[in-house]
PDB file of C-alpha atoms and ligand atoms in Angstrom:
ATOM      1  CA  MET A   1     132.555  91.607  73.393  1.00  0.00           C
ATOM      2  CA  ARG A   2     132.467  90.472  76.596  1.00  0.00           C
ATOM      3  CA  VAL A   3     135.519  89.067  78.152  1.00  0.00           C
ATOM      4  CA  ASP A   4     135.718  87.332  81.589  1.00  0.00           C
ATOM      5  CA  ILE A   5     139.026  86.434  83.280  1.00  0.00           C
ATOM      6  CA  ILE A   6     139.372  84.106  86.371  1.00  0.00           C
ATOM      7  CA  SER A   7     142.726  84.500  87.915  1.00  0.00           C
ATOM      8  CA  ILE A   8     144.438  84.377  91.396  1.00  0.00           C
ATOM      9  CA  PHE A   9     146.246  87.654  89.988  1.00  0.00           C
ATOM     10  CA  PRO A  10     143.603  89.716  88.739  1.00  0.00           C
ATOM     11  CA  GLU A  11     145.778  93.148  89.313  1.00  0.00           C
ATOM     12  CA  TYR A  12     147.923  91.235  86.216  1.00  0.00           C
ATOM     13  CA  PHE A  13     145.555  92.790  83.893  1.00  0.00           C
ATOM     14  CA  ALA A  14     145.982  96.501  84.609  1.00  0.00           C
ATOM     15  CA  PRO A  15     148.049  97.094  81.209  1.00  0.00           C
ATOM     16  CA  LEU A  16     144.370  96.508  79.456  1.00  0.00           C
ATOM     17  CA  ASP A  17     143.434 100.080  80.952  1.00  0.00           C
ATOM     18  CA  VAL A  18     146.181 101.521  78.509  1.00  0.00           C
ATOM     19  CA  SER A  19     146.492 102.309  75.089  1.00  0.00           C
ATOM     20  CA  LEU A  20     144.388 100.726  72.328  1.00  0.00           C
ATOM     21  CA  MET A  21     142.619  98.075  74.458  1.00  0.00           C
ATOM     22  CA  GLY A  22     141.798 101.078  77.123  1.00  0.00           C
ATOM     23  CA  LYS A  23     140.347 102.836  74.451  1.00  0.00           C
ATOM     24  CA  ALA A  24     138.253  99.842  73.195  1.00  0.00           C
ATOM     25  CA  ARG A  25     136.965  99.742  76.890  1.00  0.00           C
ATOM     26  CA  GLU A  26     136.043 103.480  77.305  1.00  0.00           C
ATOM     27  CA  ARG A  27     134.115 103.063  74.087  1.00  0.00           C
ATOM     28  CA  GLY A  28     132.355 100.115  75.216  1.00  0.00           C
ATOM     29  CA  ILE A  29     133.593  97.860  72.480  1.00  0.00           C
ATOM     30  CA  LEU A  30     135.721  95.698  75.017  1.00  0.00           C
ATOM     31  CA  ASP A  31     133.797  94.930  78.213  1.00  0.00           C
ATOM     32  CA  ILE A  32     136.144  93.119  80.527  1.00  0.00           C
ATOM     33  CA  HIS A  33     135.407  91.515  83.605  1.00  0.00           C
ATOM     34  CA  LEU A  34     138.089  90.290  86.351  1.00  0.00           C
ATOM     35  CA  HIS A  35     137.491  87.984  89.016  1.00  0.00           C
ATOM     36  CA  GLN A  36     139.492  86.739  91.946  1.00  0.00           C
ATOM     37  CA  LEU A  37     139.620  82.989  91.685  1.00  0.00           C
ATOM     38  CA  ARG A  38     140.242  82.774  95.676  1.00  0.00           C
ATOM     39  CA  ASP A  39     136.361  84.372  95.830  1.00  0.00           C
ATOM     40  CA  TRP A  40     135.269  80.912  95.154  1.00  0.00           C
ATOM     41  CA  THR A  41     137.358  78.820  97.923  1.00  0.00           C
ATOM     42  CA  HIS A  42     135.800  77.958 101.180  1.00  0.00           C
ATOM     43  CA  ASP A  43     138.816  77.357 103.571  1.00  0.00           C
ATOM     44  CA  VAL A  44     140.645  80.078 105.760  1.00  0.00           C
ATOM     45  CA  HIS A  45     143.596  79.897 103.846  1.00  0.00           C
ATOM     46  CA  LYS A  46     141.869  80.101 100.376  1.00  0.00           C
ATOM     47  CA  SER A  47     143.537  77.586  98.920  1.00  0.00           C
ATOM     48  CA  VAL A  48     143.524  77.155  95.503  1.00  0.00           C
ATOM     49  CA  ASP A  49     146.224  74.089  95.095  1.00  0.00           C
ATOM     50  CA  ASP A  50     147.067  70.537  95.971  1.00  0.00           C
ATOM     51  CA  THR A  51     149.683  67.844  95.577  1.00  0.00           C
ATOM     52  CA  PRO A  52     149.786  66.064  92.395  1.00  0.00           C
ATOM     53  CA  TYR A  53     148.221  62.642  92.257  1.00  0.00           C
ATOM     54  CA  GLY A  54     151.060  60.055  90.920  1.00  0.00           C
ATOM     55  CA  GLY A  55     153.691  62.272  92.653  1.00  0.00           C
ATOM     56  CA  GLY A  56     156.168  64.816  90.966  1.00  0.00           C
ATOM     57  CA  PRO A  57     156.994  68.255  91.344  1.00  0.00           C
ATOM     58  CA  GLY A  58     155.031  71.367  92.010  1.00  0.00           C
ATOM     59  CA  MET A  59     151.127  71.868  92.598  1.00  0.00           C
ATOM     60  CA  VAL A  60     148.042  71.250  90.502  1.00  0.00           C
ATOM     61  CA  MET A  61     144.927  73.851  90.906  1.00  0.00           C
ATOM     62  CA  LYS A  62     141.877  72.330  92.779  1.00  0.00           C
ATOM     63  CA  PRO A  63     138.765  71.694  90.335  1.00  0.00           C
ATOM     64  CA  GLU A  64     136.135  72.496  92.823  1.00  0.00           C
ATOM     65  CA  VAL A  65     137.404  75.891  93.153  1.00  0.00           C
ATOM     66  CA  TRP A  66     137.687  76.416  89.630  1.00  0.00           C
ATOM     67  CA  GLY A  67     134.268  74.840  88.797  1.00  0.00           C
ATOM     68  CA  GLU A  68     132.236  77.056  91.062  1.00  0.00           C
ATOM     69  CA  ALA A  69     133.939  80.050  89.832  1.00  0.00           C
ATOM     70  CA  VAL A  70     133.311  79.177  86.128  1.00  0.00           C
ATOM     71  CA  ASP A  71     129.538  78.259  87.180  1.00  0.00           C
ATOM     72  CA  ALA A  72     129.307  81.775  88.617  1.00  0.00           C
ATOM     73  CA  VAL A  73     131.098  83.811  86.093  1.00  0.00           C
ATOM     74  CA  ILE A  74     128.536  81.817  83.541  1.00  0.00           C
ATOM     75  CA  GLU A  75     125.353  82.916  85.453  1.00  0.00           C
ATOM     76  CA  ASP A  76     126.570  86.383  85.581  1.00  0.00           C
ATOM     77  CA  GLY A  77     127.238  86.668  81.814  1.00  0.00           C
ATOM     78  CA  ARG A  78     123.558  85.047  81.253  1.00  0.00           C
ATOM     79  CA  ALA A  79     122.355  88.164  82.935  1.00  0.00           C
ATOM     80  CA  VAL A  80     123.209  90.035  79.739  1.00  0.00           C
ATOM     81  CA  PHE A  81     122.936  87.234  77.108  1.00  0.00           C
ATOM     82  CA  GLY A  82     120.409  84.988  78.293  1.00  0.00           C
ATOM     83  CA  LYS A  83     119.276  82.215  80.284  1.00  0.00           C
ATOM     84  CA  ASP A  84     121.099  79.590  77.917  1.00  0.00           C
ATOM     85  CA  ALA A  85     124.130  81.738  76.870  1.00  0.00           C
ATOM     86  CA  LEU A  86     127.630  80.365  77.113  1.00  0.00           C
ATOM     87  CA  PRO A  87     131.123  81.717  76.540  1.00  0.00           C
ATOM     88  CA  ARG A  88     134.059  80.391  74.902  1.00  0.00           C
ATOM     89  CA  LEU A  89     136.545  78.786  77.458  1.00  0.00           C
ATOM     90  CA  ILE A  90     140.278  79.508  76.868  1.00  0.00           C
ATOM     91  CA  VAL A  91     142.794  78.108  79.024  1.00  0.00           C
ATOM     92  CA  PRO A  92     146.411  79.038  78.225  1.00  0.00           C
ATOM     93  CA  THR A  93     148.933  76.027  78.477  1.00  0.00           C
ATOM     94  CA  PRO A  94     152.162  75.292  77.041  1.00  0.00           C
ATOM     95  CA  SER A  95     150.824  71.941  75.487  1.00  0.00           C
ATOM     96  CA  GLY A  96     147.431  73.568  73.999  1.00  0.00           C
ATOM     97  CA  ARG A  97     147.080  74.000  70.398  1.00  0.00           C
ATOM     98  CA  PRO A  98     148.908  76.924  68.840  1.00  0.00           C
ATOM     99  CA  PHE A  99     147.261  80.520  68.917  1.00  0.00           C
ATOM    100  CA  THR A 100     147.723  82.196  65.537  1.00  0.00           C
ATOM    101  CA  GLN A 101     146.198  85.005  63.507  1.00  0.00           C
ATOM    102  CA  LYS A 102     143.508  82.796  62.175  1.00  0.00           C
ATOM    103  CA  VAL A 103     142.587  81.720  65.892  1.00  0.00           C
ATOM    104  CA  ALA A 104     142.394  85.376  67.046  1.00  0.00           C
ATOM    105  CA  LEU A 105     140.338  86.336  64.218  1.00  0.00           C
ATOM    106  CA  GLU A 106     137.938  83.239  64.876  1.00  0.00           C
ATOM    107  CA  TYR A 107     137.665  84.513  68.256  1.00  0.00           C
ATOM    108  CA  ALA A 108     136.971  88.039  67.376  1.00  0.00           C
ATOM    109  CA  GLU A 109     133.585  86.841  66.110  1.00  0.00           C
ATOM    110  CA  GLU A 110     132.594  85.413  69.380  1.00  0.00           C
ATOM    111  CA  PRO A 111     130.282  87.799  71.936  1.00  0.00           C
ATOM    112  CA  TRP A 112     131.887  86.284  74.966  1.00  0.00           C
ATOM    113  CA  LEU A 113     135.110  84.746  76.002  1.00  0.00           C
ATOM    114  CA  LEU A 114     136.044  83.258  79.201  1.00  0.00           C
ATOM    115  CA  PHE A 115     139.978  83.269  80.049  1.00  0.00           C
ATOM    116  CA  ALA A 116     141.312  80.603  82.896  1.00  0.00           C
ATOM    117  CA  PRO A 117     144.966  81.303  83.194  1.00  0.00           C
ATOM    118  CA  ALA A 118     146.475  78.751  85.728  1.00  0.00           C
ATOM    119  CA  ARG A 119     149.587  79.053  87.913  1.00  0.00           C
ATOM    120  CA  TYR A 120     151.685  76.176  89.261  1.00  0.00           C
ATOM    121  CA  GLU A 121     151.532  73.069  87.339  1.00  0.00           C
ATOM    122  CA  GLY A 122     148.203  73.877  85.902  1.00  0.00           C
ATOM    123  CA  ILE A 123     144.488  73.292  86.685  1.00  0.00           C
ATOM    124  CA  ASP A 124     143.473  69.479  86.808  1.00  0.00           C
ATOM    125  CA  SER A 125     142.368  68.217  83.738  1.00  0.00           C
ATOM    126  CA  ARG A 126     138.757  67.304  84.596  1.00  0.00           C
ATOM    127  CA  VAL A 127     138.037  71.212  84.568  1.00  0.00           C
ATOM    128  CA  VAL A 128     138.523  71.251  80.965  1.00  0.00           C
ATOM    129  CA  ALA A 129     137.143  67.659  80.374  1.00  0.00           C
ATOM    130  CA  GLU A 130     133.917  68.998  82.131  1.00  0.00           C
ATOM    131  CA  TYR A 131     133.489  71.993  80.323  1.00  0.00           C
ATOM    132  CA  GLY A 132     134.330  70.760  77.059  1.00  0.00           C
ATOM    133  CA  GLU A 133     130.892  68.792  77.574  1.00  0.00           C
ATOM    134  CA  ARG A 134     128.914  71.685  78.129  1.00  0.00           C
ATOM    135  CA  LEU A 135     130.736  74.563  75.862  1.00  0.00           C
ATOM    136  CA  ARG A 136     133.659  74.815  73.355  1.00  0.00           C
ATOM    137  CA  ALA A 137     136.418  74.778  75.721  1.00  0.00           C
ATOM    138  CA  ASP A 138     140.110  75.472  74.056  1.00  0.00           C
ATOM    139  CA  GLU A 139     143.610  74.721  75.599  1.00  0.00           C
ATOM    140  CA  VAL A 140     146.029  76.993  73.787  1.00  0.00           C
ATOM    141  CA  SER A 141     149.592  77.819  73.697  1.00  0.00           C
ATOM    142  CA  ILE A 142     151.063  81.070  72.456  1.00  0.00           C
ATOM    143  CA  GLY A 143     154.708  79.581  71.830  1.00  0.00           C
ATOM    144  CA  ASP A 144     156.938  76.953  72.876  1.00  0.00           C
ATOM    145  CA  TYR A 145     158.085  78.516  76.021  1.00  0.00           C
ATOM    146  CA  VAL A 146     157.013  78.041  79.989  1.00  0.00           C
ATOM    147  CA  LEU A 147     155.692  80.896  81.494  1.00  0.00           C
ATOM    148  CA  ALA A 148     155.298  81.271  85.248  1.00  0.00           C
ATOM    149  CA  GLY A 149     151.511  81.400  84.817  1.00  0.00           C
ATOM    150  CA  GLY A 150     148.753  81.775  82.336  1.00  0.00           C
ATOM    151  CA  GLU A 151     148.342  85.593  82.970  1.00  0.00           C
ATOM    152  CA  ALA A 152     150.943  86.759  80.347  1.00  0.00           C
ATOM    153  CA  ALA A 153     149.282  84.523  77.434  1.00  0.00           C
ATOM    154  CA  VAL A 154     145.594  86.050  78.444  1.00  0.00           C
ATOM    155  CA  LEU A 155     147.238  89.449  77.917  1.00  0.00           C
ATOM    156  CA  VAL A 156     148.572  88.371  74.404  1.00  0.00           C
ATOM    157  CA  MET A 157     145.395  87.195  73.118  1.00  0.00           C
ATOM    158  CA  VAL A 158     143.107  89.532  74.551  1.00  0.00           C
ATOM    159  CA  GLU A 159     145.068  92.349  72.810  1.00  0.00           C
ATOM    160  CA  ALA A 160     145.458  90.019  69.398  1.00  0.00           C
ATOM    161  CA  VAL A 161     141.615  89.781  69.490  1.00  0.00           C
ATOM    162  CA  GLY A 162     140.716  93.321  70.845  1.00  0.00           C
ATOM    163  CA  ARG A 163     142.790  95.066  67.943  1.00  0.00           C
ATOM    164  CA  LEU A 164     140.377  93.043  65.484  1.00  0.00           C
ATOM    165  CA  LEU A 165     137.049  94.395  67.014  1.00  0.00           C
ATOM    166  CA  PRO A 166     135.076  96.667  64.581  1.00  0.00           C
ATOM    167  CA  GLY A 167     135.891 100.521  65.531  1.00  0.00           C
ATOM    168  CA  VAL A 168     139.095  99.683  67.636  1.00  0.00           C
ATOM    169  CA  LEU A 169     141.636 100.400  64.871  1.00  0.00           C
ATOM    170  CA  GLY A 170     141.182 103.779  62.906  1.00  0.00           C
ATOM    171  CA  ASN A 171     140.112 103.544  59.202  1.00  0.00           C
ATOM    172  CA  ALA A 172     143.475 104.518  58.643  1.00  0.00           C
ATOM    173  CA  ARG A 173     145.181 101.133  59.070  1.00  0.00           C
ATOM    174  CA  SER A 174     143.276  97.746  57.652  1.00  0.00           C
ATOM    175  CA  VAL A 175     143.753  94.648  59.814  1.00  0.00           C
ATOM    176  CA  ALA A 176     143.693  92.975  56.464  1.00  0.00           C
ATOM    177  CA  ASP A 177     147.536  93.994  55.669  1.00  0.00           C
ATOM    178  CA  ASP A 178     148.928  92.482  58.716  1.00  0.00           C
ATOM    179  CA  SER A 179     151.729  89.894  58.572  1.00  0.00           C
ATOM    180  CA  PHE A 180     149.801  86.226  59.069  1.00  0.00           C
ATOM    181  CA  ALA A 181     146.373  88.190  57.791  1.00  0.00           C
ATOM    182  CA  PRO A 182     144.763  86.564  54.656  1.00  0.00           C
ATOM    183  CA  GLY A 183     145.184  88.870  51.802  1.00  0.00           C
ATOM    184  CA  ALA A 184     147.498  90.620  49.616  1.00  0.00           C
ATOM    185  CA  MET A 185     151.071  89.813  51.546  1.00  0.00           C
ATOM    186  CA  ALA A 186     149.357  86.530  53.482  1.00  0.00           C
ATOM    187  CA  ASN A 187     151.810  84.182  54.659  1.00  0.00           C
ATOM    188  CA  LEU A 188     154.749  86.436  54.234  1.00  0.00           C
ATOM    189  CA  LEU A 189     156.765  88.671  57.301  1.00  0.00           C
ATOM    190  CA  GLU A 190     156.539  92.305  57.071  1.00  0.00           C
ATOM    191  CA  GLY A 191     159.568  93.866  55.546  1.00  0.00           C
ATOM    192  CA  PRO A 192     161.649  96.699  56.726  1.00  0.00           C
ATOM    193  CA  VAL A 193     160.074 100.025  57.035  1.00  0.00           C
ATOM    194  CA  TYR A 194     161.239 103.582  57.149  1.00  0.00           C
ATOM    195  CA  THR A 195     160.421 107.187  58.197  1.00  0.00           C
ATOM    196  CA  LYS A 196     162.078 110.672  57.937  1.00  0.00           C
ATOM    197  CA  PRO A 197     165.135 111.615  57.833  1.00  0.00           C
ATOM    198  CA  PRO A 198     166.414 110.248  54.663  1.00  0.00           C
ATOM    199  CA  VAL A 199     169.973 109.585  56.202  1.00  0.00           C
ATOM    200  CA  TRP A 200     170.410 108.757  59.922  1.00  0.00           C
ATOM    201  CA  ARG A 201     173.862 108.206  60.956  1.00  0.00           C
ATOM    202  CA  GLY A 202     174.909 107.383  57.584  1.00  0.00           C
ATOM    203  CA  HIS A 203     172.201 104.719  57.042  1.00  0.00           C
ATOM    204  CA  GLU A 204     170.072 105.632  53.982  1.00  0.00           C
ATOM    205  CA  VAL A 205     166.368 104.974  53.128  1.00  0.00           C
ATOM    206  CA  PRO A 206     166.289 102.676  49.904  1.00  0.00           C
ATOM    207  CA  GLU A 207     166.113 105.006  47.196  1.00  0.00           C
ATOM    208  CA  VAL A 208     162.913 103.293  45.683  1.00  0.00           C
ATOM    209  CA  LEU A 209     161.146 104.330  48.452  1.00  0.00           C
ATOM    210  CA  LEU A 210     161.728 107.831  47.600  1.00  0.00           C
ATOM    211  CA  SER A 211     161.190 107.536  44.140  1.00  0.00           C
ATOM    212  CA  GLY A 212     157.352 108.044  43.774  1.00  0.00           C
ATOM    213  CA  HIS A 213     157.078 104.999  41.407  1.00  0.00           C
ATOM    214  CA  HIS A 214     153.914 103.086  43.384  1.00  0.00           C
ATOM    215  CA  GLY A 215     154.521  99.971  41.332  1.00  0.00           C
ATOM    216  CA  ARG A 216     158.121  99.622  41.847  1.00  0.00           C
ATOM    217  CA  ILE A 217     157.734 100.240  45.230  1.00  0.00           C
ATOM    218  CA  ALA A 218     155.238  97.664  45.707  1.00  0.00           C
ATOM    219  CA  ARG A 219     157.243  95.164  43.671  1.00  0.00           C
ATOM    220  CA  TRP A 220     160.305  96.232  46.088  1.00  0.00           C
ATOM    221  CA  ARG A 221     158.237  95.701  49.334  1.00  0.00           C
ATOM    222  CA  ARG A 222     157.198  92.105  48.250  1.00  0.00           C
ATOM    223  CA  ASP A 223     160.726  91.074  47.322  1.00  0.00           C
ATOM    224  CA  GLU A 224     162.152  92.359  50.791  1.00  0.00           C
ATOM    225  CA  ALA A 225     159.050  90.584  52.567  1.00  0.00           C
ATOM    226  CA  LEU A 226     159.952  87.272  50.493  1.00  0.00           C
ATOM    227  CA  ARG A 227     163.889  87.873  51.518  1.00  0.00           C
ATOM    228  CA  ARG A 228     162.934  88.378  55.258  1.00  0.00           C
ATOM    229  CA  THR A 229     160.558  85.006  55.325  1.00  0.00           C
ATOM    230  CA  LEU A 230     163.210  83.035  53.400  1.00  0.00           C
ATOM    231  CA  ALA A 231     165.642  84.057  56.261  1.00  0.00           C
ATOM    232  CA  ARG A 232     163.429  84.074  59.240  1.00  0.00           C
ATOM    233  CA  ARG A 233     160.744  81.626  58.974  1.00  0.00           C
ATOM    234  CA  PRO A 234     161.700  79.307  55.542  1.00  0.00           C
ATOM    235  CA  GLU A 235     158.771  77.289  56.354  1.00  0.00           C
ATOM    236  CA  LEU A 236     156.297  79.848  55.797  1.00  0.00           C
ATOM    237  CA  VAL A 237     157.491  79.871  51.895  1.00  0.00           C
ATOM    238  CA  ALA A 238     157.729  76.181  51.587  1.00  0.00           C
ATOM    239  CA  ARG A 239     153.966  76.457  52.758  1.00  0.00           C
ATOM    240  CA  LEU A 240     153.090  79.635  50.193  1.00  0.00           C
ATOM    241  CA  ASP A 241     150.553  78.766  47.473  1.00  0.00           C
ATOM    242  CA  ARG A 242     152.413  77.937  44.632  1.00  0.00           C
ATOM    243  CA  ASP A 243     149.783  79.849  42.498  1.00  0.00           C
ATOM    244  CA  GLY A 244     150.067  83.034  44.698  1.00  0.00           C
ATOM    245  CA  LEU A 245     153.791  83.040  43.115  1.00  0.00           C
ATOM    246  CA  ASP A 246     154.770  85.079  40.170  1.00  0.00           C
ATOM    247  CA  LYS A 247     157.719  84.902  37.922  1.00  0.00           C
ATOM    248  CA  HIS A 248     159.695  87.376  40.216  1.00  0.00           C
ATOM    249  CA  ASP A 249     158.835  85.791  43.125  1.00  0.00           C
ATOM    250  CA  ARG A 250     160.337  82.533  41.793  1.00  0.00           C
ATOM    251  CA  ARG A 251     163.713  84.736  40.785  1.00  0.00           C
ATOM    252  CA  VAL A 252     163.854  86.312  44.096  1.00  0.00           C
ATOM    253  CA  ILE A 253     163.447  82.502  46.066  1.00  0.00           C
ATOM    254  CA  GLU A 254     165.975  81.277  43.808  1.00  0.00           C
ATOM    255  CA  GLU A 255     168.522  83.980  44.363  1.00  0.00           C
ATOM    256  CA  PHE A 256     168.119  83.731  47.799  1.00  0.00           C
ATOM    257  CA  GLY A 257     169.225  79.879  47.873  1.00  0.00           C
ATOM    258  CA  GLU A 258     172.138  80.750  45.521  1.00  0.00           C
ATOM    259  CA  ARG A 259     173.424  83.386  48.020  1.00  0.00           C
ATOM    260  CA  ARG A 260     173.469  80.874  51.101  1.00  0.00           C
ATOM    261  CA  GLU A 261     177.386  81.166  51.401  1.00  0.00           C
ATOM    262  CA  GLU A 262     177.118  85.093  51.711  1.00  0.00           C
ATOM    263  CA  ARG A 263     175.103  84.527  55.087  1.00  0.00           C
ATOM    264  CA  PRO A 264     177.708  83.305  57.407  1.00  0.00           C
ATOM    265  CA  GLU A 265     175.590  83.227  60.731  1.00  0.00           C
ATOM    266  CA  GLU A 266     173.928  80.050  59.222  1.00  0.00           C
ATOM    267  CA  ARG A 267     176.961  78.168  57.813  1.00  0.00           C
ATOM    268  CA  ALA A 268     176.894  74.328  58.875  1.00  0.00           C
ATOM    269  CA  GLY A 269     178.632  74.016  62.070  1.00  0.00           C
ATOM    270  CA  GLU A 270     178.163  78.054  63.305  1.00  0.00           C
ATOM    271  CA  ARG A 271     174.455  77.621  63.841  1.00  0.00           C
ATOM    272  CA  PRO A 272     173.458  78.040  67.874  1.00  0.00           C
ATOM    273  CA  GLU A 273     172.104  74.466  67.824  1.00  0.00           C
ATOM    274  CA  GLU A 274     175.538  72.981  66.761  1.00  0.00           C
ATOM    275  CA  ARG A 275     177.672  75.321  68.874  1.00  0.00           C
ATOM    276  CA  ARG A 276     176.321  74.367  72.075  1.00  0.00           C
ATOM    277  CA  SER A 277     178.360  72.311  74.760  1.00  0.00           C
ATOM    278  CA  ALA A 278     178.031  68.715  75.144  1.00  0.00           C
ATOM    279  CA  ALA A 279     177.070  69.575  78.856  1.00  0.00           C
ATOM    280  CA  ALA A 280     174.193  71.721  77.365  1.00  0.00           C
ATOM    281  CA  SER A 281     172.836  69.450  74.987  1.00  0.00           C
ATOM    282  CA  ARG A 282     172.219  66.996  77.776  1.00  0.00           C
ATOM    283  CA  THR A 283     169.979  69.858  79.493  1.00  0.00           C
ATOM    284  CA  SER A 284     167.386  69.521  76.823  1.00  0.00           C
ATOM    285  CA  PHE A 285     163.437  70.773  77.172  1.00  0.00           C
ATOM    286  CA  ARG A 286     162.273  67.146  78.143  1.00  0.00           C
ATOM    287  CA  ALA A 287     162.170  64.498  80.948  1.00  0.00           C
ATOM    288  CA  ALA A 288     164.905  62.754  81.207  1.00  0.00           C
ATOM    289  CA  PRO A 289     164.770  59.176  80.104  1.00  0.00           C
ATOM    290  CA  GLU A 290     166.036  57.912  83.390  1.00  0.00           C
ATOM    291  CA  ASP A 291     162.869  59.713  85.214  1.00  0.00           C
ATOM    292  CA  MET A 292     160.360  57.750  83.205  1.00  0.00           C
ATOM    293  CA  ALA A 293     158.911  54.179  83.527  1.00  0.00           C
ATOM    294  CA  ASP A 294     159.791  51.558  81.148  1.00  0.00           C
TER     295      ASP A 294
HETATM  296  C1  JAH B   1     152.625  78.273  82.881  1.00  0.00           C
HETATM  297  C2  JAH B   1     150.154  77.726  83.475  1.00  0.00           C
HETATM  298  N1  JAH B   1     152.201  79.302  75.473  1.00  0.00           N
HETATM  299  C3  JAH B   1     152.834  79.863  76.646  1.00  0.00           C
HETATM  300  C4  JAH B   1     152.192  79.625  77.996  1.00  0.00           C
HETATM  301  C5  JAH B   1     151.259  79.065  78.274  1.00  0.00           C
HETATM  302  C6  JAH B   1     150.631  79.219  79.813  1.00  0.00           C
HETATM  303  C7  JAH B   1     151.884  78.899  80.564  1.00  0.00           C
HETATM  304  N2  JAH B   1     153.045  78.713  80.111  1.00  0.00           N
HETATM  305  C8  JAH B   1     153.313  79.086  78.789  1.00  0.00           C
HETATM  306  C9  JAH B   1     151.589  78.262  81.983  1.00  0.00           C
HETATM  307  C10 JAH B   1     152.367  77.898  84.155  1.00  0.00           C
HETATM  308  C11 JAH B   1     151.023  77.504  84.369  1.00  0.00           C
HETATM  309  C12 JAH B   1     150.182  77.979  82.277  1.00  0.00           C
END
């Protein structure tokens, strides 16, 4: 797979030389091309940003620079893939569609990805509008928080996709076993894991894991995965395929609900959300109504 990344901070991607992604690149499975966006500016200051139309805080990245950069990178890739080839364009933004394991699997099928991480308040929206007419352009979010720019999100996505490429993970571990991967434990979080010694600082490894009863171990692991998912991501259990739940699963779910009072950290009035001061609650993650037009 070829991956192009256009950024004002190409040095940000040095971690892709390391570990699994470094190995994938050495083996030629992952062919990463970094580009300095400022190479496509024409002014002495190499400006990539300007003030936003309509006013407001911050700066917006100029469409002309991005347009020339993306066109040039597409031309460059076509020397390898052929004169009509096009990459999948991926723009990280907090307002994008969620990046999930399903999306990672979809990207892993592509021969060519082009990432366009922004800085400031983002890229002039006409850039995605323009390329959306010429190729598949995705605005994606890796989670509900704001970064200083899209670069860290690109690192996350390249690693999530890169590890799925054939030959990157050893045969010892199948990607089909991952949390969120469609398969055996689909839609459940991974339960706890242990290695030697059997007792560490007084904490014991659950006896069932030392028993050698493979059937009981598999059942225990599923129960723990279910309990952890109920505690941390109840919305995932609500979405579980009813046919994918056996009698034992249903009992684990029922017992978890009945033991609510044994989990003090989530009792009403003690949730972090309800502990916030009135002042903190007014400082919410949205524009204040007084800043908005009627
Ligand atoms: C911030 C451009 N979903 C995480 C995410 C992705 C991108 C950005 N922030 C958060 C971002 C500033 C400028 C992109």
